[in-house]
Coordinates of C-alpha atoms and ligand atoms in Angstrom, one line a residue:
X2 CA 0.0 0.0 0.0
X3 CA 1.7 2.8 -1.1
X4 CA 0.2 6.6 0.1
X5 CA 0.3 10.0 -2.3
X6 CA 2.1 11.5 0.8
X7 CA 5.4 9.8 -0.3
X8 CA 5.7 11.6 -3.7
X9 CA 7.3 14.9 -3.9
X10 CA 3.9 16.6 -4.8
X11 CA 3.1 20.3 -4.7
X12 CA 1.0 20.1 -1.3
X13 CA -1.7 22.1 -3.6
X14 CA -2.1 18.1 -5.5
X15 CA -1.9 16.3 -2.2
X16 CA -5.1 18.1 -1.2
X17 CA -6.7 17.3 -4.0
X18 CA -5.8 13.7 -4.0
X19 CA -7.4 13.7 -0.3
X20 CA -11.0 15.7 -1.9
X21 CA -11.3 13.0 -3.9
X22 CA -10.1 10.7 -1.5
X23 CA -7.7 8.3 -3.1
X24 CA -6.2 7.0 -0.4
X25 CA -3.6 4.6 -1.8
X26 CA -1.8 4.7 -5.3
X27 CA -3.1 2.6 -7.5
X28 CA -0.5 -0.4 -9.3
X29 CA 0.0 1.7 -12.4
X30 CA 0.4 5.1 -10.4
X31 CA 2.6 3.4 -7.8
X32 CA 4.7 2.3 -10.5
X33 CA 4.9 5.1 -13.2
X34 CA 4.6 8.4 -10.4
X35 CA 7.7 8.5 -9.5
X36 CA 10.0 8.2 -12.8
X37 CA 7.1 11.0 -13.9
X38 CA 7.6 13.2 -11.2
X39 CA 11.2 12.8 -11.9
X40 CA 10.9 13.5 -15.7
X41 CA 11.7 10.5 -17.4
X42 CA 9.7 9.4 -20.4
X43 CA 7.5 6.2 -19.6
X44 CA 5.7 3.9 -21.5
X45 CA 2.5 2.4 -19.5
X46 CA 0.7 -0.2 -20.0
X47 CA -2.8 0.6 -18.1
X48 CA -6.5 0.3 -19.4
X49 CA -9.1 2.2 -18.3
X50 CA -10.1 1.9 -14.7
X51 CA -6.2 1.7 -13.8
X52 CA -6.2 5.2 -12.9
X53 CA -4.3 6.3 -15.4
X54 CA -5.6 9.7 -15.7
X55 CA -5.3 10.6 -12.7
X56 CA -1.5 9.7 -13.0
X57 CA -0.2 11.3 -16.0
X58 CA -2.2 14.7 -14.5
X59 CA -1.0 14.7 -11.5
X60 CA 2.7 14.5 -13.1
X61 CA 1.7 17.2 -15.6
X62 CA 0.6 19.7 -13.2
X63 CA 3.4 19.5 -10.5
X64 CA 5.6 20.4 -13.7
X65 CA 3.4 22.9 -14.5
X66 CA 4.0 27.0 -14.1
X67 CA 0.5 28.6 -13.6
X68 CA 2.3 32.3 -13.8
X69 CA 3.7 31.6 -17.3
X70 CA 1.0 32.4 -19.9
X71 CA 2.3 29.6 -22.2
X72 CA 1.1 25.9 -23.4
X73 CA 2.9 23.6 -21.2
X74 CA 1.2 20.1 -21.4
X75 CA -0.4 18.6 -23.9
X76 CA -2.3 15.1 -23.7
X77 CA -4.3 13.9 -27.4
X78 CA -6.7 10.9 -27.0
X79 CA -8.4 8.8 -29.4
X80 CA -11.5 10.0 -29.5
X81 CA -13.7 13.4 -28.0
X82 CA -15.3 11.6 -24.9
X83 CA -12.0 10.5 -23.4
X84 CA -11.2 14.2 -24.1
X85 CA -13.8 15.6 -22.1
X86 CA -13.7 12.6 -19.4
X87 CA -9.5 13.5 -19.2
X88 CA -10.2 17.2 -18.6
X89 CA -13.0 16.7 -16.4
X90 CA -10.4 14.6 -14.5
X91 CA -7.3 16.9 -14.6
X92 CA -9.5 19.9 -13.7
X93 CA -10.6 18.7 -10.5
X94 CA -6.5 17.5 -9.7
X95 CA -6.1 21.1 -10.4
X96 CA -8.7 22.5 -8.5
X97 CA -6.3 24.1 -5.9
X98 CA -3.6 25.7 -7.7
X99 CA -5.2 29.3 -8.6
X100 CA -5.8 30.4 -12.1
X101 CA -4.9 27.2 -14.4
X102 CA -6.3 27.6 -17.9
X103 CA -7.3 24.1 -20.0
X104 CA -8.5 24.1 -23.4
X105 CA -10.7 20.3 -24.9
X106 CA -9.7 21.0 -28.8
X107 CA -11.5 18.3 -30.9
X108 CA -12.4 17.4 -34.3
X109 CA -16.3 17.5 -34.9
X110 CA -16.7 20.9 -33.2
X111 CA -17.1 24.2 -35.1
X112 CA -13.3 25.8 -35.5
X113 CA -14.8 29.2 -34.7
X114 CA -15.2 29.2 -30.6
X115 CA -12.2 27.5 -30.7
X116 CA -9.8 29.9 -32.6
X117 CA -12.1 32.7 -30.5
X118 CA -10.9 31.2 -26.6
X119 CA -7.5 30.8 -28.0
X120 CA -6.6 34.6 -28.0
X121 CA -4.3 33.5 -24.8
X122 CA -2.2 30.3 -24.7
X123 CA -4.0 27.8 -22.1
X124 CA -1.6 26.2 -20.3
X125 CA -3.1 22.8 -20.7
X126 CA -5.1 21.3 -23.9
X127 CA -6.9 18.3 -24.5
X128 CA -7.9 16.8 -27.7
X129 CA -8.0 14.6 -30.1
X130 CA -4.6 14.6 -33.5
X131 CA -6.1 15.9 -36.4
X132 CA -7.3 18.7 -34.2
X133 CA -4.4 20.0 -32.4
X134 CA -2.6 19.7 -35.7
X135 CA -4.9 22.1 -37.5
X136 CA -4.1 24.7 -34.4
X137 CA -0.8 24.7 -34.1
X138 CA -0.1 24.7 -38.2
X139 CA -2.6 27.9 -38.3
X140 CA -0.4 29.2 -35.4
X141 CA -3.8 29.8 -33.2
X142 CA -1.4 27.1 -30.9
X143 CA 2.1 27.7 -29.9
X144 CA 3.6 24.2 -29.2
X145 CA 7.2 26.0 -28.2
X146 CA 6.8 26.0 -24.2
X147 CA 5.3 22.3 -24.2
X148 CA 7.0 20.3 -21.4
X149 CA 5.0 17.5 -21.2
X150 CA 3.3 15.5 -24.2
X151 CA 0.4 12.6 -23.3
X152 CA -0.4 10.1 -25.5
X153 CA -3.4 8.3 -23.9
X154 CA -5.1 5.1 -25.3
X155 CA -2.0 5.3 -27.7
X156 CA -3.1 2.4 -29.0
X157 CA -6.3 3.2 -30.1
X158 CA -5.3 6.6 -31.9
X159 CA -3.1 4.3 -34.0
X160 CA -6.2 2.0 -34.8
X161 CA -7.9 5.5 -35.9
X162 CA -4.9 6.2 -38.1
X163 CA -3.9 9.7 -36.3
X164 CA 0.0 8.1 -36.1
X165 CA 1.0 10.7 -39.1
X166 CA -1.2 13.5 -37.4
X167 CA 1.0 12.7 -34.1
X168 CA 4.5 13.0 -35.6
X169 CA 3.7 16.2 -37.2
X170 CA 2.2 17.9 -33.5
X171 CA 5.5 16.4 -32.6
X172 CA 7.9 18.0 -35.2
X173 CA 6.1 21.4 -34.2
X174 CA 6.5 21.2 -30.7
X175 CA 9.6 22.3 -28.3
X176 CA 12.1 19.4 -29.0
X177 CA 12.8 19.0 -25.4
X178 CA 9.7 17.9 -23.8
X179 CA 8.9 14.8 -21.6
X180 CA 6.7 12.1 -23.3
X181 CA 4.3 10.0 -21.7
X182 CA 2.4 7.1 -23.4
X183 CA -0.5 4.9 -22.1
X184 CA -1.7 2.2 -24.0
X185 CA -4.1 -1.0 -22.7
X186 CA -1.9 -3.3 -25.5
X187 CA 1.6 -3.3 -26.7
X188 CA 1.6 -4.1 -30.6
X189 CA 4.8 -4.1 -32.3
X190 CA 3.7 -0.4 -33.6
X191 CA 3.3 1.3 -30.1
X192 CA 6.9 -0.4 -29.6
X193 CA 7.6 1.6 -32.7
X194 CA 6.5 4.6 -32.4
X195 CA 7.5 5.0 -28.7
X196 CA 11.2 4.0 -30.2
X197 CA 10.6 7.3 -32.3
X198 CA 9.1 9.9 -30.4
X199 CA 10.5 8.6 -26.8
X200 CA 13.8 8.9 -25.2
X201 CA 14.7 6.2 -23.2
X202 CA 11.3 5.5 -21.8
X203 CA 11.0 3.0 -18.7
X204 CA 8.9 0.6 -19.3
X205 CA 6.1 -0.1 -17.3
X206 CA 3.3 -3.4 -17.1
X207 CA 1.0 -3.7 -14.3
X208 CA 1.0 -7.3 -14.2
X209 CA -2.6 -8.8 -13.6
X210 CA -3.6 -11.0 -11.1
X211 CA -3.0 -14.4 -11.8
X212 CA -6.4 -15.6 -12.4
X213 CA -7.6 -12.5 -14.3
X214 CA -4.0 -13.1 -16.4
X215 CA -5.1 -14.0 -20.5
X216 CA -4.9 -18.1 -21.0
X217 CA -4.9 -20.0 -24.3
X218 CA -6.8 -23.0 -23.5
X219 CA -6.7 -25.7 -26.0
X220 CA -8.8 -28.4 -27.9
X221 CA -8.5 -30.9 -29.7
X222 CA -11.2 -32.8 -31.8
X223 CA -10.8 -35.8 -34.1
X224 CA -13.3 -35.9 -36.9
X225 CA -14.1 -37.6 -39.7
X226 CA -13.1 -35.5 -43.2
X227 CA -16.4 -35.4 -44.2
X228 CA -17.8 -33.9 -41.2
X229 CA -15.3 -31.5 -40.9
X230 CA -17.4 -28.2 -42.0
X231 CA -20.3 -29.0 -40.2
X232 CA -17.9 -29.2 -37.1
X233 CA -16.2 -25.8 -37.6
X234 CA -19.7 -24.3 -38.5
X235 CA -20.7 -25.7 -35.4
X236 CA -17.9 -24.6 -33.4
X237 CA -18.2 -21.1 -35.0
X238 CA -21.8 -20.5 -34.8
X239 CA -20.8 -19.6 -30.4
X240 CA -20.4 -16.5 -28.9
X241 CA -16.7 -16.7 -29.9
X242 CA -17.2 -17.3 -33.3
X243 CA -17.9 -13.7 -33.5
X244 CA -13.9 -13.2 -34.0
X245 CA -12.5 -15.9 -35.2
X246 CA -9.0 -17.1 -37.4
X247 CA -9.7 -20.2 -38.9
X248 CA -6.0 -21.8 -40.7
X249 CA -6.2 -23.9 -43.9
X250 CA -2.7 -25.4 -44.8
X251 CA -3.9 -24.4 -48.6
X252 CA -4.6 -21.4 -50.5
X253 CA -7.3 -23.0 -52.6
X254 CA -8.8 -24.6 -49.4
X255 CA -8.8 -21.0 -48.1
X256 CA -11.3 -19.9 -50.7
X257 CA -13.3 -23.0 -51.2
X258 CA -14.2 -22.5 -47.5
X259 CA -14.7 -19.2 -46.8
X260 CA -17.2 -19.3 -50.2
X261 CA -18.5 -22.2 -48.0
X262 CA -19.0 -20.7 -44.3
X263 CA -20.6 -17.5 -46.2
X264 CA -23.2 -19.8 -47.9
X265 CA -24.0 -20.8 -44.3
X266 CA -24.8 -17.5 -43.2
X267 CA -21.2 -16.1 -41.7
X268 CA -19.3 -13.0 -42.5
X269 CA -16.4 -15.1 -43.4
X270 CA -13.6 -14.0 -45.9
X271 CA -10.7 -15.4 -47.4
X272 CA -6.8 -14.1 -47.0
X273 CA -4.1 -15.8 -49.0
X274 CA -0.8 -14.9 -50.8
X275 CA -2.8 -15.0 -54.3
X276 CA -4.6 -11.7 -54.0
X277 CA -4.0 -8.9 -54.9
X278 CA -2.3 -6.1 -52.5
X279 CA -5.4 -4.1 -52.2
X280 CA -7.8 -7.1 -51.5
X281 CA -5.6 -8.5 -49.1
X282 CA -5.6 -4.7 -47.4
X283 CA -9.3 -4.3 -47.2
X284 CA -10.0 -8.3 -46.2
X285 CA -7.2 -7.2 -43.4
X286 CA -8.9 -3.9 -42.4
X287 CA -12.5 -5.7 -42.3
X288 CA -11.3 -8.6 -40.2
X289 CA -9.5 -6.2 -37.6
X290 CA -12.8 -3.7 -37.8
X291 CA -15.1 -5.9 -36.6
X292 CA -16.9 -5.9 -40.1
X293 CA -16.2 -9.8 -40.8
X294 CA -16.9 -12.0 -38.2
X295 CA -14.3 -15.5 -39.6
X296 CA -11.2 -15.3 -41.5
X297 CA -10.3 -18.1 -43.3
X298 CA -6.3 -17.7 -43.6
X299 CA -2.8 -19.8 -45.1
X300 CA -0.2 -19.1 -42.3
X301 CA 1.8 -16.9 -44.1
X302 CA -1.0 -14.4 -45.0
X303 CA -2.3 -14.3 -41.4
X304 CA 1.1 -13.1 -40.5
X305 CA 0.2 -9.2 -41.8
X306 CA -2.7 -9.7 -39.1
X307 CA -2.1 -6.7 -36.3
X308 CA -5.0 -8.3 -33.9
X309 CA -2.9 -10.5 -31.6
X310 CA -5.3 -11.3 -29.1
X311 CA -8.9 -12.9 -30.7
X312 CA -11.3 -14.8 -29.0
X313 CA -11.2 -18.1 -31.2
X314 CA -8.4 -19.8 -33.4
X315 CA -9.2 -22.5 -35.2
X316 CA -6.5 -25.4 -37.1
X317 CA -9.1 -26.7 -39.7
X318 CA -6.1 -28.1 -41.2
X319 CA -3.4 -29.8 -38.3
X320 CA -0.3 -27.4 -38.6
X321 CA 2.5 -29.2 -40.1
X322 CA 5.0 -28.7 -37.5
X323 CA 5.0 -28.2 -33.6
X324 CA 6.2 -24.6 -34.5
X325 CA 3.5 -23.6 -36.6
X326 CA 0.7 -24.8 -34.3
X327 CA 2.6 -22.6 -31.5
X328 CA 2.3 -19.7 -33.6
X329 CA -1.7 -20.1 -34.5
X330 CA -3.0 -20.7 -31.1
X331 CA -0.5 -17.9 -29.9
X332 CA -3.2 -15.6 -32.0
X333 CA -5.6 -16.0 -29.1
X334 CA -6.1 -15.3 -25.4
X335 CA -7.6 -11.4 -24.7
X336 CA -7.2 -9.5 -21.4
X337 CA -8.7 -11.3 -18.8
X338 CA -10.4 -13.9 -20.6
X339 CA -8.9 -16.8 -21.8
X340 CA -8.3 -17.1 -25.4
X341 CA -9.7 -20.8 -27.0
X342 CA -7.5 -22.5 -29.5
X343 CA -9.4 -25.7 -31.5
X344 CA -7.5 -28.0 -33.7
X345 CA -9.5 -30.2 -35.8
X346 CA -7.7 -33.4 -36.4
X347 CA -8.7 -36.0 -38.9
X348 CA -7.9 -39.9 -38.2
X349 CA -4.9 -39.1 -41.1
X350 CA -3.2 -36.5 -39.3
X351 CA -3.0 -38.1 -35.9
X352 CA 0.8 -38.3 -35.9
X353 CA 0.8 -34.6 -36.7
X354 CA -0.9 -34.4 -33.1
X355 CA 1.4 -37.1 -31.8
X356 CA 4.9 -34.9 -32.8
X357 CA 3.0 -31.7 -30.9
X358 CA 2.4 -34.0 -27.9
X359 CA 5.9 -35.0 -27.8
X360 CA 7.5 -31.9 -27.8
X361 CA 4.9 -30.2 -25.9
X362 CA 5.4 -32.7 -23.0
X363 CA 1.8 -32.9 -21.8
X364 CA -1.2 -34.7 -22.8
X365 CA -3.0 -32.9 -25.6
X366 CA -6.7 -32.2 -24.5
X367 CA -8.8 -34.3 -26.7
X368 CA -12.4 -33.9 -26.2
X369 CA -15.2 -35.2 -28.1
X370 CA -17.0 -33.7 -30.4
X371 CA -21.0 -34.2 -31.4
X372 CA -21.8 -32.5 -34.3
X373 CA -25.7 -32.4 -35.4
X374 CA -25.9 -32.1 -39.0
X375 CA -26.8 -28.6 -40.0
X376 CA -30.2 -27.0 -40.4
X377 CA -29.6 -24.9 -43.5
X378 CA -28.7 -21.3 -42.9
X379 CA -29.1 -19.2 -39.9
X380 CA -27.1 -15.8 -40.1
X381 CA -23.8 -15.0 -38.0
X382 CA -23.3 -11.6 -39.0
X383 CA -20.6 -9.7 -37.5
X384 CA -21.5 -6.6 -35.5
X385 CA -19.9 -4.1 -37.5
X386 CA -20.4 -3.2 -41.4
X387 CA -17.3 -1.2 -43.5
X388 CA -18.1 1.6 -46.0
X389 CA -15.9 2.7 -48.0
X390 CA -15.0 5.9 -49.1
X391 CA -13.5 6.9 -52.9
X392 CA -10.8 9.4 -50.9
X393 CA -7.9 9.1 -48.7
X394 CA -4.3 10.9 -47.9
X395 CA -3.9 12.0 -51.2
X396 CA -7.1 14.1 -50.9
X397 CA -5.9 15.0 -47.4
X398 CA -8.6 13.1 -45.8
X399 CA -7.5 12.1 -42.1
X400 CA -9.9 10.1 -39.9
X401 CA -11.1 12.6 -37.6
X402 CA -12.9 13.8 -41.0
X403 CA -14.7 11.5 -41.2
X404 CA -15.8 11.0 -37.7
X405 CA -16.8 14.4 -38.0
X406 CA -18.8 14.2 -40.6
X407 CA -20.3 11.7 -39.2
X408 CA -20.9 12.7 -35.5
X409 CA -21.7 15.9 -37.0
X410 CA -24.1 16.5 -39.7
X411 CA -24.7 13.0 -39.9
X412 CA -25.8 12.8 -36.0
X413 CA -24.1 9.9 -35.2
X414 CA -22.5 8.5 -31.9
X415 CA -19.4 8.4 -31.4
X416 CA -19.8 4.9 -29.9
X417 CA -21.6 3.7 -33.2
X418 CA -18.2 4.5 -35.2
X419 CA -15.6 2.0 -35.0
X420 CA -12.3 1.7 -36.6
X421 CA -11.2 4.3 -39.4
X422 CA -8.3 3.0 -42.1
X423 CA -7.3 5.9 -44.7
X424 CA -4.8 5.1 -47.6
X425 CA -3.7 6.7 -50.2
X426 CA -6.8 6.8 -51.9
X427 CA -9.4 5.1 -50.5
X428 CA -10.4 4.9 -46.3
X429 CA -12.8 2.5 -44.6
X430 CA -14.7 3.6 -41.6
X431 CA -16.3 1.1 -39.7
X432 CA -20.4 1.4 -38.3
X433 CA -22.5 -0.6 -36.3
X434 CA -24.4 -3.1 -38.4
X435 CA -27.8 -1.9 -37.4
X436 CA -26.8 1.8 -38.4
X437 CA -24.6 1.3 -41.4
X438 CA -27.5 2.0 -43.9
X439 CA -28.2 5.7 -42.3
X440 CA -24.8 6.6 -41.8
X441 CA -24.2 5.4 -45.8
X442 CA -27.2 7.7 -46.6
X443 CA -25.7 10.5 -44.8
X444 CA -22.5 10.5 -46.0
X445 CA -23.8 10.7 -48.8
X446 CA -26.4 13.8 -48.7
X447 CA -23.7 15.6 -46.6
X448 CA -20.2 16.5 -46.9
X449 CA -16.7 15.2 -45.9
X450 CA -14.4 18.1 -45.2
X451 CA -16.8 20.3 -47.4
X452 CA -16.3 18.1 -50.4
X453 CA -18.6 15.5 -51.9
X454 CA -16.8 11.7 -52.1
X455 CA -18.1 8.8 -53.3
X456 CA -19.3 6.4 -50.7
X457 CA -20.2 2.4 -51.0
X458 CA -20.9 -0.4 -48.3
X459 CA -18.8 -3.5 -48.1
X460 CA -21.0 -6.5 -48.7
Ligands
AMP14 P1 -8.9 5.9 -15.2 O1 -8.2 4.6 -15.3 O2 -8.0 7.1 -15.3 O3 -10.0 6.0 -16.1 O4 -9.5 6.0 -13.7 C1 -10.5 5.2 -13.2 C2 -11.2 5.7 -11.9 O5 -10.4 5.5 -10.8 C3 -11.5 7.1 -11.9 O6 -12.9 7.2 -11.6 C4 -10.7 7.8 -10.9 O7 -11.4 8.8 -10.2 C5 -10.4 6.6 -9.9 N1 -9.1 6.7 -9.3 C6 -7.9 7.1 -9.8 N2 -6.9 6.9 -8.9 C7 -7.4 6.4 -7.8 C8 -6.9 6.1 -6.5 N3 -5.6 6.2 -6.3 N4 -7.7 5.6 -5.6 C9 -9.0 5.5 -5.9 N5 -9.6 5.8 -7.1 C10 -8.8 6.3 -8.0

């Protein structure tokens, strides 16, 4: 148990920390407070509900200098509720020191009022990339005086595509600046991205509890080759289904059953080295949008796959080697739920399963299997639905465009709008299923950045 008293905070924090009577530090504030407080850059790994907030503000306002009229901290989330939840949070850390000014700045919000309450540096904003970025490259920002950058839900932000809009606020800010990144995972591109804009960051992972710690738990099932797609229908037609990697060991087995599993009613697609660059890209950005609900994969295509924790994994075809069945089922297991790995084994590829046994060194956990025949077609749609729109970088389109225009004239909530992907010249924005049709029909009445796109749904 570890109190707020022990950090060198300004006494004005301490008091506030008591108002809102946190008595203890939290893991991740125990943990990252004092290499803040000290300066250093840190990397966290915290979700939401690890107090996370609370520690990054408290660091940014002991730094802080309420008599300099000048930007000082900066923090950019994902998305415009985390904005306003983030200053909501740092305002009341704040609420003792005298005369503190923080600014939200995010997309979807007239420019006007903005550019109006900016006629004096705040000393603190919030807000989402693209935002920020417009400010400081009209100059209605001055990113000279920063001393501490935030990147919260980093993570996310790079699922939204804002990783260019981030490196630019960073090339316009004071090069000497403390950087502090949260993110709830750690994909190779947080690792890279922190290796650019960080400078030598500690590391830190709250590790969870044992039991709530991710698990892979495995099953095997021998069936007969003839049963085979009924079983993995069967398997996929659960909750878990709803995200699942199914592995062929062939490219033409890849498409024969993905045209299969869509026949049943699943929003299953194919991903093989055959296809074309751009198909492969969109089948990739619909699988990790939520927008298709199996893919159907050859080992080497899945390997351009960013989602490293899903729900299900499947082996419809054994792996040919022990090192191969390590690296599918390793696709599975999510925070604090165990991740379910199923390898379908036909009476052929038993010694397949006997070589994994033996260099496993434990019994492999065979279960049976009872597949009932299947009753025609019921639908396992996924929850989300991609549209597609005929614009991207090279029309300057960024994502929080479109999630303006969206949340904006088109009235939508935040919450409905899941991933945004923008290339070169074509982005895919993500929508709940039930309100893809509206959104579609907005888009197109309305405008994207004042301009009129062409806009199509993803079957
Ligand atoms: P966050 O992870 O930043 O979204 O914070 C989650 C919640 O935990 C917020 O409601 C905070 O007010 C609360 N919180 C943050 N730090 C502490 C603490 N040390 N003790 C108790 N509650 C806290």
């Amino acid at each position: 148990m570890t109190s707020f008293a022990t950090l060198p905070l300004k006494p004005a924090l301490l008091a506030s920390v008591e108002t809102l009577g946190y008595t203890t530090m939290t893991p991740v504030q125990a943990q990252s407070l004092p290499p803040m407080l000290q300066g250093r850059d840190v990397i966290a790994q915290a979700q939401t509900g690890s107090g996370k907030t609370a520690a990054f503000g408290l660091s940014l306002l002991q730094t802080l200098d309420p008599d300099t009229i000048r930007l000082q901290a900066l923090v950019l989330c994902p998305t415009r509720e985390l904005a306003d939840q983030v200053s909501k949070a740092i305002r009341k850390l704040a609420a003792n020191i005298p005369n503190v000014k923080l600014l939200t700045l995010c997309g979807g919000m007239p420019l006007g009022p903005q550019l109006a309450s900016l006629t004096h540096d705040p000393h603190i904003v919030v807000g989402t990339p693209g935002r920020v970025q417009e400010h400081l490259k009209r100059g209605s920002l001055h990113g000279g005086g920063i001393k501490v950058l935030v990147l919260d839900e980093a993570d996310r932000m790079l699922d939204m595509g804002f990783t260019e809009a981030i490196e630019d606020i960073i090339g316009r800010i004071a090069r000497h600046h403390q950087t502090l990144l949260f993110s709830a995972t750690y994909p190779d591109e947080i690792r890279a991205v922190s290796q650019r804009v960080q400078h030598n960051p500690l590391q830190i992972t709250v590790d969870a509890p044992a039991d709530e710690r991710p698990a892979i738990e495995q099953c095997f099932h021998e069936v007969d080759p003839a049963q085979k797609v009924d079983a993995l229908a069967q398997l996929l037609a659960g909750d878990r289904g709803q995200h699942a990697l199914v592995f062929c060991n062939m490219r033409k087995d890849v498409d024969a059953l993905a045209q299969e599993l869509d026949r049943r009613g699943f929003s299953a697609l194919a991903l093989h080295g055959d296809m074309e660059q751009r198909d492969r890209d969109e089948v990739l950005v619909r699988f990790a949008n939520r927008s298709c609900a199996v893919l159907v994969a050859t080992d080497v295509a899945a390997r351009g796959l960013d989602i490293v924790a899903l729900p299900l994994v499947v082996s419809y075809d054994m792996a040919h080697d022990p090192e191969t069945h390590t690296h599918r089922i390793g696709r599975t297991g999510r925070a604090g739920e165990a991740g379910l790995a199923i390898t379908l084994c036909t009476p052929r590829e038993r010694p397949k399963a006997a070589n994994i046994e033996e260099i496993s060194g434990t019994p492999l956990p065979w279960r049976p299997l009872k597949i009932s025949p299947s009753r025609g077609k019921t639908l396992h749609l996924a929850p989300m639905k991609t549209l597609v729109i005929d614009a991207g970088r090279q029309d300057k389109l960024r994502p929080g465009d479109i999630l303006g225009a969206l949340t904006g004239e088109a009235g939508l909530a935040a919450k409905e709008i899941g991933k945004i992907d923008v290339f070169a010249t074509r982005a895919y924005v993500a929508i709940s299923r039930a309100l893809a049709n509206k959104a579609l029909e907005r888009l197109r009445a309305g405008r994207i950045k004042g301009r009129n796109f062409r806009v199509r749904p993803l079957a």
